[in-house]
PDB file of C-alpha atoms in Angstrom:
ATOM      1  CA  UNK A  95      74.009  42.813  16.001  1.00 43.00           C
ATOM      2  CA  UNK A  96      75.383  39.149  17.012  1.00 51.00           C
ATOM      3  CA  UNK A  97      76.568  37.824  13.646  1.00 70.00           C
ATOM      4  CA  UNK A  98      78.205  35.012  15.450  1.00 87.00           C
ATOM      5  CA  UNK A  99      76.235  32.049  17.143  1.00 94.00           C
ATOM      6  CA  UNK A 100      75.445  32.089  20.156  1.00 96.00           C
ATOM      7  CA  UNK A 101      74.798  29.197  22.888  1.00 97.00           C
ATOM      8  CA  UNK A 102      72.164  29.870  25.900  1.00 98.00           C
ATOM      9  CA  UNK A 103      72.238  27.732  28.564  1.00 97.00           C
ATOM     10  CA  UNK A 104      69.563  27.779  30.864  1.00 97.00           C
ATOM     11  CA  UNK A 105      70.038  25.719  34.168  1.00 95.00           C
ATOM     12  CA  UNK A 106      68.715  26.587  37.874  1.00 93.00           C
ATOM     13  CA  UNK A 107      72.447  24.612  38.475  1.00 92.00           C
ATOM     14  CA  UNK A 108      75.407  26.982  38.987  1.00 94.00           C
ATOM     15  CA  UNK A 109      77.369  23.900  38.632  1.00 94.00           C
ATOM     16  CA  UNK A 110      76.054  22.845  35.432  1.00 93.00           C
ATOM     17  CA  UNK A 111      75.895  26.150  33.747  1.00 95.00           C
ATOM     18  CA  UNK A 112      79.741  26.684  34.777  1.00 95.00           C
ATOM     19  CA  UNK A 113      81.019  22.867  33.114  1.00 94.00           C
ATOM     20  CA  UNK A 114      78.715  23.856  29.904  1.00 96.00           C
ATOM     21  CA  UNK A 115      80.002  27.111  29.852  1.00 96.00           C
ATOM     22  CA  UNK A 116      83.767  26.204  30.122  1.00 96.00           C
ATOM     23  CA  UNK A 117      82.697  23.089  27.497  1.00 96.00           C
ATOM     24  CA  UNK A 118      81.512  25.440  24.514  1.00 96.00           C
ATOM     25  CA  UNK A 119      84.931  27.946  25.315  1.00 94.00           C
ATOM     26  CA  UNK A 120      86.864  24.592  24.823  1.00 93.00           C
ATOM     27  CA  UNK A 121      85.640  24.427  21.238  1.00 93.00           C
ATOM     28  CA  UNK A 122      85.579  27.944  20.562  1.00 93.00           C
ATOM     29  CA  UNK A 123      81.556  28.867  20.945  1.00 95.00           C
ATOM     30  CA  UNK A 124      80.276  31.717  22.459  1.00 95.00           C
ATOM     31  CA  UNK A 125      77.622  31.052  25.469  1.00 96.00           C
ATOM     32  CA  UNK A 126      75.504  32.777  27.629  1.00 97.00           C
ATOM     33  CA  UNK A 127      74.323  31.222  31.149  1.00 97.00           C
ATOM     34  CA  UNK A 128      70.867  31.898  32.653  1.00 97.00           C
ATOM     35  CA  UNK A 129      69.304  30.622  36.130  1.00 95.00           C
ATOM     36  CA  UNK A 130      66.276  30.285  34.897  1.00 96.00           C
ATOM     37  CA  UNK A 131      64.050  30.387  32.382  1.00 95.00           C
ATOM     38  CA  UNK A 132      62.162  33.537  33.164  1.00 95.00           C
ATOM     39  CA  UNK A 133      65.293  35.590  33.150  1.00 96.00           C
ATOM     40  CA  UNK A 134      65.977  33.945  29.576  1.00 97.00           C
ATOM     41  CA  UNK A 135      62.802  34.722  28.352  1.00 95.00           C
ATOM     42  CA  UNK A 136      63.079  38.390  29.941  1.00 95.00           C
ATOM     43  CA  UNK A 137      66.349  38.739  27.708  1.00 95.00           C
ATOM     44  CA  UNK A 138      65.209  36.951  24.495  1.00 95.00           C
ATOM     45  CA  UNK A 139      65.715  38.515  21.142  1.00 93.00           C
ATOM     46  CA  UNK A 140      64.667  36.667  18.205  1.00 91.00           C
ATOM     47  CA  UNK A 141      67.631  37.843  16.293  1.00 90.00           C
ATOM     48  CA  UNK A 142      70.063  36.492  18.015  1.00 93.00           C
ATOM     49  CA  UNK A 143      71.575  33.320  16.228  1.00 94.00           C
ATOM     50  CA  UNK A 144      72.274  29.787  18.259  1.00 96.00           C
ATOM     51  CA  UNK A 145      70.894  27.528  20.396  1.00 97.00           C
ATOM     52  CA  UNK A 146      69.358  26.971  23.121  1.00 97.00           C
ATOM     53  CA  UNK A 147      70.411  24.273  25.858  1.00 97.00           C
ATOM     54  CA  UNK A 148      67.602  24.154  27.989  1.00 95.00           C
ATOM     55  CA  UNK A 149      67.247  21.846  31.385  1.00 93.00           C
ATOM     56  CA  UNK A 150      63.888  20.272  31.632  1.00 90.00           C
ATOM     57  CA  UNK A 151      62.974  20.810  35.516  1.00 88.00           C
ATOM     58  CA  UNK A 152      63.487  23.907  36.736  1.00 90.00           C
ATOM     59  CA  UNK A 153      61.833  26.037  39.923  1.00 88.00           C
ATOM     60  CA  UNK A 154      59.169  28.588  38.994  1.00 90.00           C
ATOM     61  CA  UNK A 155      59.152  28.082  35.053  1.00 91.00           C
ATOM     62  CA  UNK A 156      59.342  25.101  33.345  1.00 91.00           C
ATOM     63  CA  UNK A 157      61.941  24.085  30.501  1.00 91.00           C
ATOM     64  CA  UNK A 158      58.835  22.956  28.350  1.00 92.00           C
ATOM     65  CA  UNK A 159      56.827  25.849  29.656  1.00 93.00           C
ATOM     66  CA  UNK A 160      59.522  28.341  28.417  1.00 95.00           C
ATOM     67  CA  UNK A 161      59.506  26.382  24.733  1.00 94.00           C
ATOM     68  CA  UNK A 162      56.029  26.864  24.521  1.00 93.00           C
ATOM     69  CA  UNK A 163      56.853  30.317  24.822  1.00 94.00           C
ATOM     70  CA  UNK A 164      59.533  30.318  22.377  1.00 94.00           C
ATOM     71  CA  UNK A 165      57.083  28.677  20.012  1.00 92.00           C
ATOM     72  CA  UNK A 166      54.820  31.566  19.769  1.00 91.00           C
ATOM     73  CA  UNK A 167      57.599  33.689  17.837  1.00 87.00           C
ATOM     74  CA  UNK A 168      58.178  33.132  14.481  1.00 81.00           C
ATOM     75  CA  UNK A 169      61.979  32.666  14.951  1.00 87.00           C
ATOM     76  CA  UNK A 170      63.639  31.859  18.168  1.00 91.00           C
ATOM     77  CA  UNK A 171      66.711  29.231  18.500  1.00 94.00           C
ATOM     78  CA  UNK A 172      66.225  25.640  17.758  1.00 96.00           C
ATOM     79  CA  UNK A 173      66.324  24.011  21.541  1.00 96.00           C
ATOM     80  CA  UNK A 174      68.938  20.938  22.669  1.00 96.00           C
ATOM     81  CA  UNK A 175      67.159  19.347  26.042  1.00 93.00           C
ATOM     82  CA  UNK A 176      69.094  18.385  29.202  1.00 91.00           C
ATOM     83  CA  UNK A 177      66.911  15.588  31.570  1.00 87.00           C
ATOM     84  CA  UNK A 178      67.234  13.590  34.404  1.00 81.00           C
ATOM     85  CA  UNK A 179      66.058  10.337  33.986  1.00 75.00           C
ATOM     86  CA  UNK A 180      62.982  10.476  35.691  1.00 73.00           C
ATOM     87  CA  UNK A 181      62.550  13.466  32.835  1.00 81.00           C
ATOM     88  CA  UNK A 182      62.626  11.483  30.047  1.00 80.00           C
ATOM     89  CA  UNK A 183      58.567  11.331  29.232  1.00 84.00           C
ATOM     90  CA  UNK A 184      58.604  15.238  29.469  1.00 84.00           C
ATOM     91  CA  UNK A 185      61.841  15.614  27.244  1.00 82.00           C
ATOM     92  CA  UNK A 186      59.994  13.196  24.532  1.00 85.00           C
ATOM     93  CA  UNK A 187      57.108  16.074  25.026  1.00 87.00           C
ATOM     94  CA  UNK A 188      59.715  18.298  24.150  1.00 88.00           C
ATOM     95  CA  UNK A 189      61.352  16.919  20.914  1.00 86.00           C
ATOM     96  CA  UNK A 190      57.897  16.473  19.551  1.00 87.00           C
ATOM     97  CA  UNK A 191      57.593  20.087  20.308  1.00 87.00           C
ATOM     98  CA  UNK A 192      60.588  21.038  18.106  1.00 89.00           C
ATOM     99  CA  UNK A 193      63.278  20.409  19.841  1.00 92.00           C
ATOM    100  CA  UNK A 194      66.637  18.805  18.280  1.00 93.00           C
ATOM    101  CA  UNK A 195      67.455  16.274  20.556  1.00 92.00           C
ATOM    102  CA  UNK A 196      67.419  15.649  24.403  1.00 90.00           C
ATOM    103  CA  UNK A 197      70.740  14.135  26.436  1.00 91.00           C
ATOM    104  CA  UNK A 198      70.076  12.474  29.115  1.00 88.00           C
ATOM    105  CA  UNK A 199      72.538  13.424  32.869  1.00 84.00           C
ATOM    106  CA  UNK A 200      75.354  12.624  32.972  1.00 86.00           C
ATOM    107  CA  UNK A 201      75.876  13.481  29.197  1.00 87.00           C
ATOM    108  CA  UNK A 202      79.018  12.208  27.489  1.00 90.00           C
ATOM    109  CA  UNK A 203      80.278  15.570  26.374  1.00 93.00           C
ATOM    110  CA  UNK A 204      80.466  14.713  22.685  1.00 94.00           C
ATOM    111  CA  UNK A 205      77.140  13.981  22.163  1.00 94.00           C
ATOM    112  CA  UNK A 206      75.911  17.182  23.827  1.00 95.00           C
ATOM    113  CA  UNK A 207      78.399  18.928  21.106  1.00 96.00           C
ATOM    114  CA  UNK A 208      77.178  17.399  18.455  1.00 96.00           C
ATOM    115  CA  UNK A 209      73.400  18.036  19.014  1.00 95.00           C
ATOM    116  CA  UNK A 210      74.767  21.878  19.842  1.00 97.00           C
ATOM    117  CA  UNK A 211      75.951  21.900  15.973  1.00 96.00           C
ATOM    118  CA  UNK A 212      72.809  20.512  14.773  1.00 96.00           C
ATOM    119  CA  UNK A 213      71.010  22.767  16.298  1.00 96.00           C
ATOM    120  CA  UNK A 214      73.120  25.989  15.393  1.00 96.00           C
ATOM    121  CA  UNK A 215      73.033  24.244  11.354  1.00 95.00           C
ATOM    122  CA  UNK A 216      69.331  24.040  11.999  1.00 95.00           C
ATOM    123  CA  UNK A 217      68.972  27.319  13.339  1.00 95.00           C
ATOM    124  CA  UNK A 218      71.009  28.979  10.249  1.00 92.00           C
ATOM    125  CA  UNK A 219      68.969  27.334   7.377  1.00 91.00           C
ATOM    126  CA  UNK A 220      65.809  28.667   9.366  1.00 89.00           C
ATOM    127  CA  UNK A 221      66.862  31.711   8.965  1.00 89.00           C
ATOM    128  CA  UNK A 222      67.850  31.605   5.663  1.00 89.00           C
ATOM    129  CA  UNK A 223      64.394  30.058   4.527  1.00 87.00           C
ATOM    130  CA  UNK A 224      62.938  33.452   6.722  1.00 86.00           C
ATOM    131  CA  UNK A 225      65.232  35.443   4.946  1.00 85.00           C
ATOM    132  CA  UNK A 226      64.051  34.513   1.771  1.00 89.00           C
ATOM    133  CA  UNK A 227      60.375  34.596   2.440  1.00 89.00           C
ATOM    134  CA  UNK A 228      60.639  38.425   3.452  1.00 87.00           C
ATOM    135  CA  UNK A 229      62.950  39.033   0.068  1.00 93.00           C
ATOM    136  CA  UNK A 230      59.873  37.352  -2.128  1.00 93.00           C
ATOM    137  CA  UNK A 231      57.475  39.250  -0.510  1.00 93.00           C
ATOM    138  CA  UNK A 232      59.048  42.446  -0.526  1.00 94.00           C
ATOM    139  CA  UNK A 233      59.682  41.809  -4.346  1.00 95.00           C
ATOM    140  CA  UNK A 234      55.719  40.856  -4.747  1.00 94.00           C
ATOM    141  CA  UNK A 235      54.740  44.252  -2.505  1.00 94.00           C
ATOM    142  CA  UNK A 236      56.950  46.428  -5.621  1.00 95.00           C
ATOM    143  CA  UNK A 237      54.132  44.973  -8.392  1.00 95.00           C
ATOM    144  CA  UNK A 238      51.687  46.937  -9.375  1.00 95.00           C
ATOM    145  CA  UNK A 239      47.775  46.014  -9.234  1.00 94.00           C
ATOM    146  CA  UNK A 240      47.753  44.669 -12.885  1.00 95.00           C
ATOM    147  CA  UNK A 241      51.186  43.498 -12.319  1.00 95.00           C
ATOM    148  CA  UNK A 242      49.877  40.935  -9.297  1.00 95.00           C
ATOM    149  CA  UNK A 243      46.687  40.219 -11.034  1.00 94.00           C
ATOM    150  CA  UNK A 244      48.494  39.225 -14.120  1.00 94.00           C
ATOM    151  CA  UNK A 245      51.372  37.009 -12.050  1.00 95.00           C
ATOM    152  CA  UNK A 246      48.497  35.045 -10.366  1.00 93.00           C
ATOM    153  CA  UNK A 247      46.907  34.553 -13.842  1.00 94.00           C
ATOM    154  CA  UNK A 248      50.543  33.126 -15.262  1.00 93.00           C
ATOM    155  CA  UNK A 249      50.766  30.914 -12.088  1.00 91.00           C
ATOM    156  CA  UNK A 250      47.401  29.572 -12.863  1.00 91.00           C
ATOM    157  CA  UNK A 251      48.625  28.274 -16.148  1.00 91.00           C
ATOM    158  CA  UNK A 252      46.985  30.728 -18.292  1.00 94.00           C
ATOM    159  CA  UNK A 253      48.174  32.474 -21.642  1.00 93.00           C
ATOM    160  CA  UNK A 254      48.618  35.910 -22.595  1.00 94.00           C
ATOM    161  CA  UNK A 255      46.145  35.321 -25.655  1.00 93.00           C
ATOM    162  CA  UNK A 256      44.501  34.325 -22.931  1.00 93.00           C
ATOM    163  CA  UNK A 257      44.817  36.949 -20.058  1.00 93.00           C
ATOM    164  CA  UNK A 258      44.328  39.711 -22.561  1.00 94.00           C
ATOM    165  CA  UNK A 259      40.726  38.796 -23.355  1.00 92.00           C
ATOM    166  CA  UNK A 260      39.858  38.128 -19.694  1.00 90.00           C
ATOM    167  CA  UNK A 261      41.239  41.254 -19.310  1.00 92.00           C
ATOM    168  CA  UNK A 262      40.326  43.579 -21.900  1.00 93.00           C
ATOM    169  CA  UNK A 263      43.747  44.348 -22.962  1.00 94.00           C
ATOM    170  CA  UNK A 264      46.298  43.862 -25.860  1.00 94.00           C
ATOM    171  CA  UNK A 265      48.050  40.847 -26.222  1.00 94.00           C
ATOM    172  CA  UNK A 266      51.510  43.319 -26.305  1.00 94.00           C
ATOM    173  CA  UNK A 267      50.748  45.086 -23.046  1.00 95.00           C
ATOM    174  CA  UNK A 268      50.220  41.636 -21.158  1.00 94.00           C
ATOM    175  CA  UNK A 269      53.466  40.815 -22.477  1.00 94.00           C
ATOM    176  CA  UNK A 270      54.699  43.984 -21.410  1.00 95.00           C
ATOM    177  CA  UNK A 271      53.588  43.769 -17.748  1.00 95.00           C
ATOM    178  CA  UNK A 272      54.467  39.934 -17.605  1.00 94.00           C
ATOM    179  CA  UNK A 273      57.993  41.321 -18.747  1.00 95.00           C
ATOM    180  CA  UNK A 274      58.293  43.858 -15.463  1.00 95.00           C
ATOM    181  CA  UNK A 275      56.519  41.130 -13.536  1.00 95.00           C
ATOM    182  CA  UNK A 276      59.645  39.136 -14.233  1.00 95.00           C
ATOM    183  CA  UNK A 277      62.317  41.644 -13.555  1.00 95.00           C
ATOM    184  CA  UNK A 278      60.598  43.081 -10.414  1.00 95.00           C
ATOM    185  CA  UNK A 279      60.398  39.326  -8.910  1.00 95.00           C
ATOM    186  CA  UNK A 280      64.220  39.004 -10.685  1.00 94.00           C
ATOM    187  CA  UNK A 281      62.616  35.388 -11.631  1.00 92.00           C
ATOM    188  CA  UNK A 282      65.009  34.064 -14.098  1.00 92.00           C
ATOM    189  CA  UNK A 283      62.438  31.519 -15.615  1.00 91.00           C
ATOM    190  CA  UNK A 284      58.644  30.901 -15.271  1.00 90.00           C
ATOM    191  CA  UNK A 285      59.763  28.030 -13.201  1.00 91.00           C
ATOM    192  CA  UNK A 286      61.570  30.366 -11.142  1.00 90.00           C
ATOM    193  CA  UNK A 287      58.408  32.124 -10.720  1.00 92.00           C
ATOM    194  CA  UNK A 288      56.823  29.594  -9.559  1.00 91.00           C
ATOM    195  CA  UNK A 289      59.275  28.316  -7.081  1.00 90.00           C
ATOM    196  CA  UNK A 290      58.786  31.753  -5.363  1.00 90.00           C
ATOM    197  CA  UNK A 291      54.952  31.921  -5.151  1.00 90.00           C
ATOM    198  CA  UNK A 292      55.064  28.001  -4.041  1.00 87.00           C
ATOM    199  CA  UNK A 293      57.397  29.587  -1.470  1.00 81.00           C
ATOM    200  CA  UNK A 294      55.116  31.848  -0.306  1.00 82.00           C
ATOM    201  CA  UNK A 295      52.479  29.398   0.172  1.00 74.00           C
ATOM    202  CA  UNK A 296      54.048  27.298   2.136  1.00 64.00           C
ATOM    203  CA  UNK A 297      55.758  29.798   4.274  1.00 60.00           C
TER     204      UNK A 297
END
């Protein structure tokens, strides 16, 4: 486990790496150097919390290639670019991939902190929203058949009078399984409810 964040920096420049390295000690942040990007994405585990401060032009693999990478797993860390000038089209490419931001060489050092802190906030509220969807839905996989059927009749705006006759059933044992419905999804209101299965959807 690596509770606390953690900042990758991926640079083919020794240099570099070293004065971004020494940067995030200076303000007490943990980081990680890599040469490239294929011995990042060789080491990457999603649950790892940070950032990423990726260069844009590397040898061999590409900072954009290796966020197009990135972007096929469901969580990875939000990404802070590092460009050259001459860079700038491709670290536009970048940031409308998902990136945070992009600072262009030579970076005034405060800038490059504050996009780092963005992009750890960014990358903790991600999680939390991930977090979240897994609780809902393991909440949702503890209802019963009936229970479901009868939570996606409630979301739909429908009535227990209701419900019971399209289902065959008592009035009393809707309310009854509308009741566990409630505690199993520990939805405090029917708006609460709702919040979760809107949740869902648009997770």
């Amino acid at each position: 486990m690596h509770p606390e964040p953690t900042v990758f920096i991926v640079d083919d420049d020794q240099e570099v790496r070293e004065a971004l390295e020494l940067l995030m000690s200076w303000i007490g942040l943990d980081a990680e150097t890599y040469g490239s990007a294929r011995e990042f994405l060789d080491r990457f585990d999603p649950e790892r919390t940070g950032c990423l401060v990726l260069d844009i032009r590397m040898k061999g693999m590409s900072g954009l290639e290796l966020q197009q990478r990135l972007n096929e797993h469901p969580l990875h860390p939000p990404i802070v670019v590092i460009t050259g000038h001459g860079d700038v089209p491709m670290a536009v490419r970048a940031v409308k991939g998902g990136a945070v931001d992009f600072i262009e060489k030579p970076f005034n050092d405060q800038v490059l902190l504050d996009a780092v802190h963005r992009a750890i906030e960014q990358d903790a509220e991600q999680r939390g929203r991930v977090s979240q969807l897994a609780e809902i839905r393991a909440r949702l996989g503890r209802l019963t058949p009936r229970e479901r059927e009868i939570l996606d009749l409630v979301i739909a705006g429908h009535r227990n009078k209701v419900i019971a006759i399209d289902l065959g059933i008592s009035q009393s044992t809707v309310e009854a399984h509308r009741a566990r419905v409630m505690e199993k999804m520990q939805a405090r209101s029917l708006s609460d409810l709702m919040r979760m299965m809107l949740t869902i959807d648009t997770g």
